[in-house]
Amino acid sequence: MIYADNAATTKMSAAAIDTMTSYLKETWGNPSSLYSFGQTAKEALENARADIAAVIGADPKEILFTSGGSEADNQAIRSAAALGAKNRKRHIISSAFEHHAVLHTLEALKKEGYEVTLLDVHEDGLVRPEEVEAALREDTCLVTIMYANNEIGMIQPIQKIGEICRKHGVLFHTDAVQAVGHIPVNVERDNVDLLSASAHKFHGPKGVGFLYAKKGVRLTNLIEGGAQEKGKRAGTENVPGIAAMATALKEAVLSMETNADQIKKRRDRLIEGLGAIEHSALNGDREHRLPGNVNFCFEGIEGESLLLLLDDKGIQASSGSACTSGSLDPSHVLLAIGRVHDVAHGSLRLSISEETSDADVEEIICAVEEVVTYLRGFSPIWRDLTTGKKQFIL
Ligand SMILES: *Cc1c(COP(=O)(O)O)cnc(C)c1O
């Protein structure tokens, strides 16, 4: 099996599993208990908080543990919206290719009387900082732009956007779920006020993540109950998951540079190999791409069939995000960068990791070539394209 869907989730690292197991088996006390067994769990929690904060250049007090990236996004956006409403500011700026955890939260806020401007994403897959600045209004309370896109892997000009938000005194949130643990992220350098991350995207466990909230940015109480997480999120903490998340993140950051170099070489070989298939195109540009992301469109085929046939060959990939697969709509991300429906339908996302070998890469290229040719063989759209009834776009 070749697993090339690391943007959907990653395999837990052995060290993270060890940490998690030890907290499940041995240090399983409740961190809120006063006796020493509970306090050991509390220490684990605070050590994890300090370790995670250090990785992104934050203070431990600025880290709130959550159930993952989606919760962190919801909490960040809802908090900024609530703060804005206090000053009659109910306008939010975001982009058309955000994760649904952001887009659907914004949809919900619209029903509550907020106004949302969704910026266009350009063909290269990048949001323009000057367009963020132009969209700012007197009543803007939040800008939320993702750090790196989960489908096309484009790394956004976060530092620049953050600078603009700072200059205008507007809160800036970034969904950094695809970035943290993969590329260097630093909240000071990047001028961010709120940042979301998720453990299962960097070889940690599922169901745990964190939200960075800059000192002074007041979060809302997402879950009422006990005093855990300063009362912002009641409920006994997921100590095994949180400790394992810290282990995974420290590990990812230690080997980030070496891994990224290796992964980039294989990514570039994939881009070269798949680019040689006729009437195909890379989505997004070459330069601003996450180390492990490859996203292609092949004209005249359906992405779904491509995935199923690749699965038969033991290759796990995706046509876009895990969240939209299962629906027949083309990816909102590919539409946002200007791909027409027919072309967007024939998409393939490969997200590789340090475990993907050179041999795996060659196998993927051969398999994709074979399957694309096979599918085009009985595709009515391909027939129309080759007989000149329809014009090729790619
Ligand atoms: C995976 C992902 C999320 C959701 O994270 P969960 O921990 O699965 O809730 C949010 N944003 C982006 C960009 C993602 O890739």
mmCIF file of C-alpha atoms in Angstrom, residues 34-213:
data_model
loop_
_atom_site.group_PDB
_atom_site.id
_atom_site.type_symbol
_atom_site.label_atom_id
_atom_site.label_comp_id
_atom_site.label_asym_id
_atom_site.label_seq_id
_atom_site.Cartn_x
_atom_site.Cartn_y
_atom_site.Cartn_z
ATOM 1 C CA LEU A 34 -5.296 17.623 44.138
ATOM 2 C CA TYR A 35 -3.441 14.450 45.129
ATOM 3 C CA SER A 36 -0.083 13.852 43.516
ATOM 4 C CA PHE A 37 -1.326 11.247 41.005
ATOM 5 C CA GLY A 38 -3.634 13.853 39.488
ATOM 6 C CA GLN A 39 -0.990 16.511 39.704
ATOM 7 C CA THR A 40 1.384 14.372 37.622
ATOM 8 C CA ALA A 41 -1.211 14.451 34.847
ATOM 9 C CA LYS A 42 -1.551 18.198 35.339
ATOM 10 C CA GLU A 43 2.210 18.552 34.929
ATOM 11 C CA ALA A 44 2.063 16.567 31.691
ATOM 12 C CA LEU A 45 -0.593 18.950 30.438
ATOM 13 C CA GLU A 46 1.420 22.045 31.309
ATOM 14 C CA ASN A 47 4.626 20.590 29.878
ATOM 15 C CA ALA A 48 2.805 19.903 26.622
ATOM 16 C CA ARG A 49 1.486 23.463 26.625
ATOM 17 C CA ALA A 50 4.978 24.869 27.130
ATOM 18 C CA ASP A 51 6.491 22.628 24.433
ATOM 19 C CA ILE A 52 3.840 23.535 21.887
ATOM 20 C CA ALA A 53 4.072 27.248 22.711
ATOM 21 C CA ALA A 54 7.853 27.146 22.236
ATOM 22 C CA VAL A 55 7.501 25.612 18.772
ATOM 23 C CA ILE A 56 5.348 28.479 17.454
ATOM 24 C CA GLY A 57 7.003 31.279 19.424
ATOM 25 C CA ALA A 58 4.113 31.800 21.851
ATOM 26 C CA ASP A 59 3.709 32.008 25.612
ATOM 27 C CA PRO A 60 2.207 28.854 27.208
ATOM 28 C CA LYS A 61 -0.675 30.982 28.546
ATOM 29 C CA GLU A 62 -1.645 31.685 24.934
ATOM 30 C CA ILE A 63 -2.317 28.013 24.088
ATOM 31 C CA LEU A 64 -5.822 26.547 24.465
ATOM 32 C CA PHE A 65 -6.254 22.816 23.889
ATOM 33 C CA THR A 66 -9.150 21.830 21.636
ATOM 34 C CA SER A 67 -10.618 18.711 20.049
ATOM 35 C CA GLY A 68 -8.854 19.509 16.770
ATOM 36 C CA GLY A 69 -8.588 21.980 13.930
ATOM 37 C CA SER A 70 -12.308 22.417 13.364
ATOM 38 C CA GLU A 71 -12.973 23.362 16.973
ATOM 39 C CA ALA A 72 -10.024 25.750 17.018
ATOM 40 C CA ASP A 73 -11.348 27.458 13.864
ATOM 41 C CA ASN A 74 -14.865 27.738 15.315
ATOM 42 C CA GLN A 75 -13.577 29.063 18.644
ATOM 43 C CA ALA A 76 -11.239 31.606 17.024
ATOM 44 C CA ILE A 77 -13.821 33.011 14.622
ATOM 45 C CA ARG A 78 -16.677 33.068 17.130
ATOM 46 C CA SER A 79 -14.475 34.796 19.716
ATOM 47 C CA ALA A 80 -13.337 37.492 17.295
ATOM 48 C CA ALA A 81 -16.921 37.980 16.117
ATOM 49 C CA ALA A 82 -18.154 38.392 19.701
ATOM 50 C CA LEU A 83 -15.408 40.918 20.439
ATOM 51 C CA GLY A 84 -16.297 42.804 17.262
ATOM 52 C CA ALA A 85 -20.001 42.926 18.076
ATOM 53 C CA LYS A 86 -19.202 44.714 21.351
ATOM 54 C CA ASN A 87 -17.890 47.621 19.247
ATOM 55 C CA ARG A 88 -20.591 47.297 16.598
ATOM 56 C CA LYS A 89 -18.105 45.749 14.206
ATOM 57 C CA ARG A 90 -19.726 42.916 12.342
ATOM 58 C CA HIS A 91 -17.725 42.573 9.135
ATOM 59 C CA ILE A 92 -15.358 39.662 8.504
ATOM 60 C CA ILE A 93 -12.926 39.114 5.624
ATOM 61 C CA SER A 94 -11.923 35.638 4.471
ATOM 62 C CA SER A 95 -11.196 33.798 1.240
ATOM 63 C CA ALA A 96 -13.221 31.533 -1.040
ATOM 64 C CA PHE A 97 -10.952 28.521 -0.605
ATOM 65 C CA GLU A 98 -10.890 28.173 3.182
ATOM 66 C CA HIS A 99 -11.592 24.884 4.915
ATOM 67 C CA HIS A 100 -15.258 24.221 5.625
ATOM 68 C CA ALA A 101 -14.598 24.614 9.366
ATOM 69 C CA VAL A 102 -14.044 28.291 8.531
ATOM 70 C CA LEU A 103 -16.551 28.741 5.681
ATOM 71 C CA HIS A 104 -19.439 27.089 7.517
ATOM 72 C CA THR A 105 -18.734 29.054 10.715
ATOM 73 C CA LEU A 106 -18.888 32.225 8.613
ATOM 74 C CA GLU A 107 -22.171 31.052 7.055
ATOM 75 C CA ALA A 108 -23.599 30.586 10.553
ATOM 76 C CA LEU A 109 -22.426 34.072 11.558
ATOM 77 C CA LYS A 110 -24.094 35.590 8.496
ATOM 78 C CA LYS A 111 -27.415 34.278 9.811
ATOM 79 C CA GLU A 112 -26.612 36.072 13.060
ATOM 80 C CA GLY A 113 -26.233 39.417 11.280
ATOM 81 C CA TYR A 114 -22.548 39.469 10.362
ATOM 82 C CA GLU A 115 -21.363 40.503 6.914
ATOM 83 C CA VAL A 116 -18.701 38.406 5.221
ATOM 84 C CA THR A 117 -16.431 39.354 2.313
ATOM 85 C CA LEU A 118 -14.893 36.300 0.652
ATOM 86 C CA LEU A 119 -11.854 37.319 -1.351
ATOM 87 C CA ASP A 120 -11.133 35.701 -4.685
ATOM 88 C CA VAL A 121 -8.163 33.444 -4.942
ATOM 89 C CA HIS A 122 -6.056 33.908 -8.039
ATOM 90 C CA GLU A 123 -5.150 31.246 -10.581
ATOM 91 C CA ASP A 124 -1.800 30.745 -8.851
ATOM 92 C CA GLY A 125 -3.703 29.774 -5.675
ATOM 93 C CA LEU A 126 -2.688 32.828 -3.659
ATOM 94 C CA VAL A 127 -4.643 35.509 -1.840
ATOM 95 C CA ARG A 128 -3.312 39.015 -2.502
ATOM 96 C CA PRO A 129 -2.431 41.058 0.633
ATOM 97 C CA GLU A 130 -3.349 44.299 -1.139
ATOM 98 C CA GLU A 131 -6.835 42.915 -1.773
ATOM 99 C CA VAL A 132 -7.163 42.144 1.931
ATOM 100 C CA GLU A 133 -6.224 45.745 2.671
ATOM 101 C CA ALA A 134 -8.673 47.079 0.087
ATOM 102 C CA ALA A 135 -11.500 45.020 1.603
ATOM 103 C CA LEU A 136 -10.964 46.377 5.130
ATOM 104 C CA ARG A 137 -13.783 48.574 6.453
ATOM 105 C CA GLU A 138 -14.396 50.648 9.551
ATOM 106 C CA ASP A 139 -16.508 47.810 10.911
ATOM 107 C CA THR A 140 -14.162 44.917 10.075
ATOM 108 C CA CYS A 141 -13.521 42.863 13.209
ATOM 109 C CA LEU A 142 -11.622 39.901 11.768
ATOM 110 C CA VAL A 143 -9.552 38.702 8.841
ATOM 111 C CA THR A 144 -9.259 34.914 8.577
ATOM 112 C CA ILE A 145 -7.007 33.455 5.864
ATOM 113 C CA MET A 146 -5.535 29.975 5.950
ATOM 114 C CA TYR A 147 -1.778 29.479 6.254
ATOM 115 C CA ALA A 148 -1.585 26.786 3.599
ATOM 116 C CA ASN A 149 -4.443 25.356 1.589
ATOM 117 C CA ASN A 150 -5.317 21.718 2.250
ATOM 118 C CA GLU A 151 -6.146 20.850 -1.349
ATOM 119 C CA ILE A 152 -3.686 22.682 -3.552
ATOM 120 C CA GLY A 153 -1.009 23.211 -0.869
ATOM 121 C CA MET A 154 -0.431 26.883 -1.592
ATOM 122 C CA ILE A 155 1.347 28.716 1.228
ATOM 123 C CA GLN A 156 -0.241 32.135 1.656
ATOM 124 C CA PRO A 157 1.550 35.461 2.311
ATOM 125 C CA ILE A 158 0.569 35.279 5.989
ATOM 126 C CA GLN A 159 3.250 37.577 7.362
ATOM 127 C CA LYS A 160 2.241 40.351 4.961
ATOM 128 C CA ILE A 161 -1.476 39.935 5.617
ATOM 129 C CA GLY A 162 -0.752 39.954 9.353
ATOM 130 C CA GLU A 163 1.226 43.164 8.989
ATOM 131 C CA ILE A 164 -1.710 44.844 7.245
ATOM 132 C CA CYS A 165 -4.149 43.687 9.940
ATOM 133 C CA ARG A 166 -1.839 44.959 12.707
ATOM 134 C CA LYS A 167 -1.522 48.327 10.962
ATOM 135 C CA HIS A 168 -5.302 48.677 10.855
ATOM 136 C CA GLY A 169 -5.945 47.219 14.310
ATOM 137 C CA VAL A 170 -7.994 44.279 13.009
ATOM 138 C CA LEU A 171 -7.709 40.771 14.498
ATOM 139 C CA PHE A 172 -6.066 38.199 12.255
ATOM 140 C CA HIS A 173 -6.783 34.459 12.443
ATOM 141 C CA THR A 174 -5.071 31.803 10.374
ATOM 142 C CA ASP A 175 -6.048 28.151 9.988
ATOM 143 C CA ALA A 176 -2.524 26.709 10.118
ATOM 144 C CA VAL A 177 -3.586 23.058 10.259
ATOM 145 C CA GLN A 178 -1.624 22.157 7.111
ATOM 146 C CA ALA A 179 1.392 24.258 8.057
ATOM 147 C CA VAL A 180 2.245 23.512 11.691
ATOM 148 C CA GLY A 181 4.804 20.692 11.855
ATOM 149 C CA HIS A 182 5.505 20.948 8.111
ATOM 150 C CA ILE A 183 6.898 24.438 7.529
ATOM 151 C CA PRO A 184 8.259 26.997 10.015
ATOM 152 C CA VAL A 185 5.441 28.880 11.758
ATOM 153 C CA ASN A 186 6.053 31.672 14.240
ATOM 154 C CA VAL A 187 3.224 33.784 15.606
ATOM 155 C CA GLU A 188 5.449 36.799 16.300
ATOM 156 C CA ARG A 189 7.106 36.864 12.884
ATOM 157 C CA ASP A 190 3.801 36.141 11.148
ATOM 158 C CA ASN A 191 1.824 38.848 13.016
ATOM 159 C CA VAL A 192 -1.059 36.549 13.873
ATOM 160 C CA ASP A 193 -3.515 36.958 16.746
ATOM 161 C CA LEU A 194 -5.259 33.594 16.475
ATOM 162 C CA LEU A 195 -3.949 30.348 14.972
ATOM 163 C CA SER A 196 -5.471 26.862 14.674
ATOM 164 C CA ALA A 197 -3.608 23.554 14.507
ATOM 165 C CA SER A 198 -4.475 19.864 14.641
ATOM 166 C CA ALA A 199 -2.369 16.934 15.903
ATOM 167 C CA HIS A 200 -3.468 14.328 13.357
ATOM 168 C CA LYS A 201 -2.001 16.372 10.512
ATOM 169 C CA PHE A 202 1.521 16.106 11.997
ATOM 170 C CA HIS A 203 1.664 12.432 13.043
ATOM 171 C CA GLY A 204 -0.202 12.940 16.305
ATOM 172 C CA PRO A 205 -3.566 11.479 17.353
ATOM 173 C CA LYS A 206 -6.990 12.454 16.001
ATOM 174 C CA GLY A 207 -9.413 14.469 18.109
ATOM 175 C CA VAL A 208 -6.897 16.873 19.592
ATOM 176 C CA GLY A 209 -5.523 20.217 18.523
ATOM 177 C CA PHE A 210 -4.843 23.680 19.827
ATOM 178 C CA LEU A 211 -5.711 27.306 19.383
ATOM 179 C CA TYR A 212 -3.155 30.054 19.890
ATOM 180 C CA ALA A 213 -4.771 33.276 21.075
#
